[in-house]
Amino acid sequence: MKGAYLSYAAKRFAQAAVVILLAYVFTFVVVSILPGDPITNVLRDPQNGFSEDQIRQIIAAQGLDRPIPVQLWASLSHFVIGDFGLSMRSSRPVTTLIAEVLPSTLILASEAFAIALLLAVTIGYGTQFLPKRLGQGLLRGFPSLFLSVPNFVIGLVLIHVFGFQVGLFRVIEPNSFWATLFASIALGIPVSARIAEVLIANLDKESEQEYAAVARGRGLTQMRLFARHLLKPSSLPVVTVIALAIGELLGGSLITETVFGRTGIGSLVQRSVSTQDLPVLQAVVSLAAVVFVLVNLIADLVYPLLDPRVKLIGNRRYRPTTADDSAATASAAMTS
Amino acid sequence: MAAQDRLTANAFTRTEPTVPVPLRPLPLLRVDGLSVSYGPHEVVSNVGFELGRGDSLALIGESGSGKSTIARAVLRLLPSSGRATGRVAFDGQEVLGISERGFRPLRGRAIGFVPQDPANSLNPVRTIGAQAQEAVALLDEPDSAIRKQLILDTFAEVGLDNPERVYGSYPHQLSGGMLQRVLIGLAILPRPALLVADEPTSALDVTIQKRILDLLTRLQDNLKISLLLITHDLAIAAERANALVVLKDGVTQEAGRTATVFSSPASAYARKLRADVPALNPDRYAALRDVGLRTVKAGDAATPKIEVSAVRKTFTVDGKTLTAVSDLSFTVPAGTTHALVGESGSGKTTAVRLLLGLEQPDSGTISVAGEQITGRSPEALRSTWRHLQLVYQNPFTSLDPTWTIEQLVREPLGRFKVGTSKEREERVRGALADVGLGEHLLSRKPAALSGGQRQRVAIARSLVLKPDVIVLDEPTSALDVSVQAGIVEVLLTLQANLGLTYVFVSHDLALVRQLAHTVSVMHRGRIVEHGTVAEIFDDPRQSYTRSLLESIPSGGAAVAPATHTRPRMSAG
């Protein structure tokens, strides 16, 4: 089992690395074949006052006149060691620019993620055990409600109510504790909806299983039944959803940062798009791909640990024929 | 207030005494005027019984009789849509009306529960040990080492060989019999006064069933636990309980001491139930069965319809070679029924797959109706399949729920391009009539049919091709005993009329005795004994066969059936 897991993990790691490299190549190629050459545009900007000769020199020095495959190779070999080159606007290393804004976004995203999980599990618990008269049915409507309200609307409402009316935070201090918390709530709510939807469906399924009744018969309290018996099997499919929800967090953080006036990856991307700062964009896109792949990798690696029934692929030549299998194949084969 | 109303209402509406025999002055469990409904649909009506301390009582009936619902109502584990009225008094305390908070201290501690399906009754993603800790927590033992020792001792007590290994295992790593032992262990661990066992053995093989029931009986005696046993099997109930309550459609048909109800049932329904138990009526279909033999033409009888000789099949799992069947040989004369009996893992299913040509043997030959099955491709086997059909175990999963009955029965005709549209229609109607189903069912979907009707559809589906040989893979194991009797009758009538040859795969020896002509007993992939039904059942030579025969519940000491020819085993 242990050996099987290690070889499985090694395989998934290798796959993840290949995906990241392909994502990098893809963005590089897309940027290269896009019409309009932002680099020459910048250089030819009359304000910069470069002569044709100087432009050619700069381009040659940067290696931009070489064939695309050669450029790709150079860029790729830098990327592998974590070097994204210099920003075209500020001439500072892209890694430095990103490092400046990354902590703020990471704090926002992880707080939002924690809130999303907490909210989803709370809603999930409520749908199972809240008495009907206290709005169990209402609770089931929450995920679709959360999904249908865009998060900038939630953000604006939160700013209006808690920033201006209640006065918990001031909009000019976007990094204060309360401001960050409410930004995270705005970002976390739509993400929680996706998790809650899957969680509720699975809790409904699991709570009807015989083992849940047997565990109740063993005298467990509702809280223990939920926490020890229902939550884990119901969370297994959620692991996959969470991996997808991370994408939502990344996308949502761009909008949330703008609404709450925070500096972060979102504002950096916004600036870079408007100034066509290609190295920064390439770096951010690659980083997003890395995050995505890593989260899915973690999900894949965690899954067999959470569910003891999962059999790892490989090592299986014979599928034991259970009665059900044989019936299905038998009737299928014999009537076809 | 509402409870008061119900009480008075019950006092007036009760027409028969709900308590058959008062066992002790203060019964441990007293159920009085219990009714359960789902929405407007009442599934249990005005049921009452008493269970004394250390005594045992069985609720018997078919599926839909409300027996499990009563158990769930007593345990207060009804689904949220279920509503129970009446009185359930445990140890003198009314428990139906009290709050969940008030009832929880009784759960596990005072009332234990052994469920029906061991495979789905433990949390699949938690270890057995983690779940056992929940049971031992009810004992208020502060020392964790002692708690664990108590668990291991209980596992040993219920007959688990390696308690430490079981403790660390996940449910899917144990067999059904072991899981049921675990569940019984968890239920008795807090030493409850009452154990509710809901069909505790219906998912298990016959020999394991006997061991589990013996275990329950032994624990009940040793620990002075009262047992409320729910079962569809009258023989089991009679063997294991002192009092019986016979239910049909949620209404009590008959109740009383086991000896009385079992040996001289007063109600028509209890008599029918008793007549339908194969173990109690081994020769019920003897006449019909022998008609089948006579209808076969003399020439046919000379050459066997099925010949299996020296077949061997192995599988490779994780680099290890497992022998599924070896040295499998038997012949079946035309128009007769050959039974393959054995427990799970005995190689029955592999034998069926080989016989149908769905799996090719490593060595040996199989021929059906003179045609070689072995060594042919699925395409080449198509013509054979027209004469060789399968009826599968579970009619609840083997029929496409989106198809109508007509489509289902007609499908094989289309696949084998048989006849014109009009002829097909006639054949479909004919096949349905043969299995005793009316034409009004043609446009129905499987969901609208009962289990017995569905299995008849499955039989009609194979019958419509007019095959010579039908392989019946546990065709009644998912059905109630009285529904089973109907299917057996259909099968034997078809055999008598059409001269069909059956291969009947089953673990139910009593049923085999009723309908088979010859028997092969399989154990670990080999045939350990074969012969005619009379030879195997009256004079078994192998100890394995004897142990199988002894496992058949037959009503125990309650009464010795007059038709039984075999020396009786006392089964306490």
Short mmCIF file of C-alpha atoms in Angstrom, two decimals, chain A residues 53-276:
data_model
loop_
_atom_site.label_atom_id
_atom_site.label_comp_id
_atom_site.label_asym_id
_atom_site.label_seq_id
_atom_site.Cartn_x
_atom_site.Cartn_y
_atom_site.Cartn_z
CA ASP A 53 19.17 52.19 -34.48
CA GLN A 54 18.74 52.25 -30.73
CA ILE A 55 15.53 50.28 -31.03
CA ARG A 56 17.26 47.63 -33.10
CA GLN A 57 20.08 47.49 -30.58
CA ILE A 58 17.73 47.08 -27.63
CA ILE A 59 15.77 44.38 -29.42
CA ALA A 60 18.95 42.55 -30.33
CA ALA A 61 20.27 42.88 -26.78
CA GLN A 62 17.04 41.41 -25.40
CA GLY A 63 17.21 38.62 -27.97
CA LEU A 64 13.79 39.58 -29.31
CA ASP A 65 14.86 39.27 -32.93
CA ARG A 66 15.62 35.60 -32.60
CA PRO A 67 13.15 32.94 -33.81
CA ILE A 68 10.29 32.27 -31.44
CA PRO A 69 11.38 28.72 -30.49
CA VAL A 70 14.78 30.05 -29.43
CA GLN A 71 13.13 32.83 -27.42
CA LEU A 72 10.80 30.30 -25.87
CA TRP A 73 13.71 28.11 -24.84
CA ALA A 74 15.53 31.04 -23.24
CA SER A 75 12.41 32.20 -21.46
CA LEU A 76 11.55 28.69 -20.31
CA SER A 77 14.99 28.06 -18.88
CA HIS A 78 14.69 31.28 -16.89
CA PHE A 79 11.20 30.36 -15.72
CA VAL A 80 12.41 27.02 -14.41
CA ILE A 81 14.81 28.76 -12.04
CA GLY A 82 12.15 31.30 -11.08
CA ASP A 83 13.39 34.22 -13.16
CA PHE A 84 10.66 36.16 -14.96
CA GLY A 85 12.86 38.97 -16.28
CA LEU A 86 12.28 42.67 -15.87
CA SER A 87 9.06 44.62 -15.95
CA MET A 88 8.86 46.73 -19.08
CA ARG A 89 7.37 49.67 -17.24
CA SER A 90 9.43 49.94 -14.13
CA SER A 91 12.50 47.96 -15.19
CA ARG A 92 12.41 46.20 -11.84
CA PRO A 93 12.52 42.40 -11.60
CA VAL A 94 9.05 40.90 -12.04
CA THR A 95 9.63 38.60 -9.07
CA THR A 96 10.14 41.65 -6.84
CA LEU A 97 6.94 43.25 -8.07
CA ILE A 98 5.00 40.12 -7.39
CA ALA A 99 6.63 39.53 -4.01
CA GLU A 100 5.51 43.02 -2.95
CA VAL A 101 1.82 42.38 -3.61
CA LEU A 102 1.58 38.64 -3.05
CA PRO A 103 1.29 38.65 0.78
CA SER A 104 -1.72 40.95 0.70
CA THR A 105 -3.51 38.72 -1.82
CA LEU A 106 -2.53 35.56 0.02
CA ILE A 107 -3.97 36.90 3.26
CA LEU A 108 -7.17 37.90 1.52
CA ALA A 109 -7.52 34.59 -0.32
CA SER A 110 -6.75 32.35 2.64
CA GLU A 111 -9.08 34.28 4.94
CA ALA A 112 -11.77 34.09 2.28
CA PHE A 113 -11.16 30.38 1.89
CA ALA A 114 -11.44 29.79 5.63
CA ILE A 115 -14.67 31.79 5.72
CA ALA A 116 -16.02 29.88 2.73
CA LEU A 117 -15.32 26.53 4.41
CA LEU A 118 -16.78 27.63 7.73
CA LEU A 119 -19.87 29.00 6.07
CA ALA A 120 -20.35 25.89 3.92
CA VAL A 121 -19.98 23.50 6.86
CA THR A 122 -22.32 25.60 9.00
CA ILE A 123 -24.93 25.67 6.26
CA GLY A 124 -24.41 21.93 5.78
CA TYR A 125 -24.95 21.25 9.49
CA GLY A 126 -28.02 23.47 9.51
CA THR A 127 -29.62 21.68 6.57
CA GLN A 128 -29.31 18.40 8.44
CA PHE A 129 -30.22 19.31 12.00
CA LEU A 130 -31.90 22.72 12.14
CA PRO A 131 -35.57 22.19 13.02
CA LYS A 132 -37.87 22.86 10.09
CA ARG A 133 -39.62 25.73 11.86
CA LEU A 134 -36.27 27.53 12.26
CA GLY A 135 -35.76 27.70 8.53
CA GLN A 136 -34.04 24.51 7.42
CA GLY A 137 -35.63 24.91 4.01
CA LEU A 138 -34.51 28.52 3.78
CA LEU A 139 -30.95 27.46 4.46
CA ARG A 140 -31.02 25.14 1.46
CA GLY A 141 -31.70 28.16 -0.72
CA PHE A 142 -28.56 29.96 0.44
CA PRO A 143 -26.07 28.48 -2.03
CA SER A 144 -28.08 29.49 -5.09
CA LEU A 145 -28.65 32.91 -3.55
CA PHE A 146 -24.93 33.33 -2.91
CA LEU A 147 -24.10 32.31 -6.45
CA SER A 148 -26.57 34.67 -8.03
CA VAL A 149 -25.27 37.81 -6.34
CA PRO A 150 -21.98 39.05 -7.88
CA ASN A 151 -19.28 39.49 -5.30
CA PHE A 152 -18.68 43.17 -6.07
CA VAL A 153 -22.30 43.80 -5.06
CA ILE A 154 -21.71 41.95 -1.80
CA GLY A 155 -18.51 43.97 -1.36
CA LEU A 156 -20.24 47.31 -1.95
CA VAL A 157 -23.06 46.41 0.45
CA LEU A 158 -20.55 45.35 3.12
CA ILE A 159 -18.56 48.59 2.69
CA HIS A 160 -21.71 50.64 2.88
CA VAL A 161 -23.14 48.93 5.95
CA PHE A 162 -20.06 48.09 8.00
CA GLY A 163 -17.72 50.78 6.70
CA PHE A 164 -19.98 53.78 6.55
CA GLN A 165 -23.02 52.96 8.70
CA VAL A 166 -21.54 50.90 11.51
CA GLY A 167 -18.09 52.39 11.13
CA LEU A 168 -16.12 49.23 11.82
CA PHE A 169 -13.43 50.16 9.30
CA ARG A 170 -12.35 53.08 7.20
CA VAL A 171 -12.14 52.64 3.45
CA ILE A 172 -8.87 54.57 3.32
CA GLU A 173 -7.19 51.85 5.43
CA PRO A 174 -7.86 48.81 3.25
CA ASN A 175 -5.36 46.62 5.08
CA SER A 176 -6.81 47.05 8.56
CA PHE A 177 -8.16 43.95 10.31
CA TRP A 178 -11.85 44.71 9.78
CA ALA A 179 -11.42 45.89 6.20
CA THR A 180 -9.55 42.70 5.34
CA LEU A 181 -12.15 40.59 7.09
CA PHE A 182 -15.04 42.10 5.16
CA ALA A 183 -13.16 41.88 1.89
CA SER A 184 -12.63 38.19 2.68
CA ILE A 185 -16.31 37.75 3.42
CA ALA A 186 -17.23 39.33 0.09
CA LEU A 187 -14.79 37.05 -1.66
CA GLY A 188 -15.64 33.96 0.37
CA ILE A 189 -19.42 33.97 0.03
CA PRO A 190 -19.67 32.90 -3.63
CA VAL A 191 -16.91 30.35 -3.08
CA SER A 192 -18.77 28.90 -0.09
CA ALA A 193 -21.84 28.43 -2.27
CA ARG A 194 -20.06 25.96 -4.57
CA ILE A 195 -18.71 24.00 -1.62
CA ALA A 196 -22.02 24.08 0.24
CA GLU A 197 -24.00 22.81 -2.76
CA VAL A 198 -21.90 19.67 -3.04
CA LEU A 199 -21.66 19.26 0.73
CA ILE A 200 -25.43 19.44 1.24
CA ALA A 201 -26.11 16.94 -1.54
CA ASN A 202 -23.64 14.51 -0.02
CA LEU A 203 -24.79 15.04 3.55
CA ASP A 204 -28.33 14.25 2.40
CA LYS A 205 -27.06 11.07 0.80
CA GLU A 206 -24.88 9.99 3.72
CA SER A 207 -27.44 10.72 6.43
CA GLU A 208 -29.79 8.26 4.73
CA GLN A 209 -27.16 5.53 4.83
CA GLU A 210 -27.77 2.69 7.22
CA TYR A 211 -24.59 3.38 9.14
CA ALA A 212 -25.90 6.80 10.16
CA ALA A 213 -29.00 5.23 11.69
CA VAL A 214 -26.87 2.60 13.42
CA ALA A 215 -24.56 5.28 14.82
CA ARG A 216 -27.56 7.22 16.10
CA GLY A 217 -28.77 4.01 17.68
CA ARG A 218 -25.43 3.93 19.48
CA GLY A 219 -26.48 7.10 21.30
CA LEU A 220 -24.41 9.70 19.49
CA THR A 221 -25.37 13.35 19.78
CA GLN A 222 -26.25 15.20 16.60
CA MET A 223 -23.01 17.16 16.72
CA ARG A 224 -20.91 14.00 17.04
CA LEU A 225 -22.89 12.19 14.39
CA PHE A 226 -22.24 15.11 12.06
CA ALA A 227 -18.60 15.66 12.90
CA ARG A 228 -17.49 12.05 13.20
CA HIS A 229 -19.69 10.18 10.77
CA LEU A 230 -21.28 12.37 8.15
CA LEU A 231 -18.73 15.09 7.51
CA LYS A 232 -15.83 12.97 6.36
CA PRO A 233 -17.55 10.84 3.73
CA SER A 234 -19.48 13.92 2.56
CA SER A 235 -16.27 15.91 2.26
CA LEU A 236 -14.61 13.53 -0.16
CA PRO A 237 -16.31 14.96 -3.27
CA VAL A 238 -15.86 18.43 -1.78
CA VAL A 239 -12.08 18.04 -2.04
CA THR A 240 -12.45 18.11 -5.81
CA VAL A 241 -14.74 21.13 -5.66
CA ILE A 242 -12.32 22.98 -3.42
CA ALA A 243 -9.59 22.55 -6.00
CA LEU A 244 -11.86 24.26 -8.51
CA ALA A 245 -12.96 26.90 -6.02
CA ILE A 246 -9.37 28.11 -5.77
CA GLY A 247 -9.77 29.38 -9.33
CA GLU A 248 -12.80 31.31 -8.19
CA LEU A 249 -10.74 32.81 -5.37
CA LEU A 250 -8.05 33.96 -7.81
CA GLY A 251 -10.52 35.51 -10.22
CA GLY A 252 -12.65 36.97 -7.45
CA SER A 253 -9.67 38.53 -5.71
CA LEU A 254 -9.07 40.83 -8.71
CA ILE A 255 -12.55 42.32 -8.36
CA THR A 256 -12.57 42.34 -4.56
CA GLU A 257 -9.23 44.12 -4.39
CA THR A 258 -10.50 46.79 -6.72
CA VAL A 259 -13.74 47.26 -4.78
CA PHE A 260 -11.97 47.49 -1.42
CA GLY A 261 -9.07 49.53 -2.82
CA ARG A 262 -6.42 46.99 -1.80
CA THR A 263 -3.09 46.59 -3.49
CA GLY A 264 -2.52 43.00 -4.51
CA ILE A 265 -2.06 40.71 -7.44
CA GLY A 266 -5.35 42.07 -8.76
CA SER A 267 -4.20 45.65 -8.92
CA LEU A 268 -0.85 44.54 -10.35
CA VAL A 269 -2.61 42.66 -13.14
CA GLN A 270 -4.90 45.56 -13.81
CA ARG A 271 -1.94 47.93 -14.16
CA SER A 272 0.01 45.51 -16.31
CA VAL A 273 -2.85 44.90 -18.69
CA SER A 274 -3.44 48.60 -19.24
CA THR A 275 0.28 49.17 -19.87
CA GLN A 276 0.80 45.92 -21.80
#
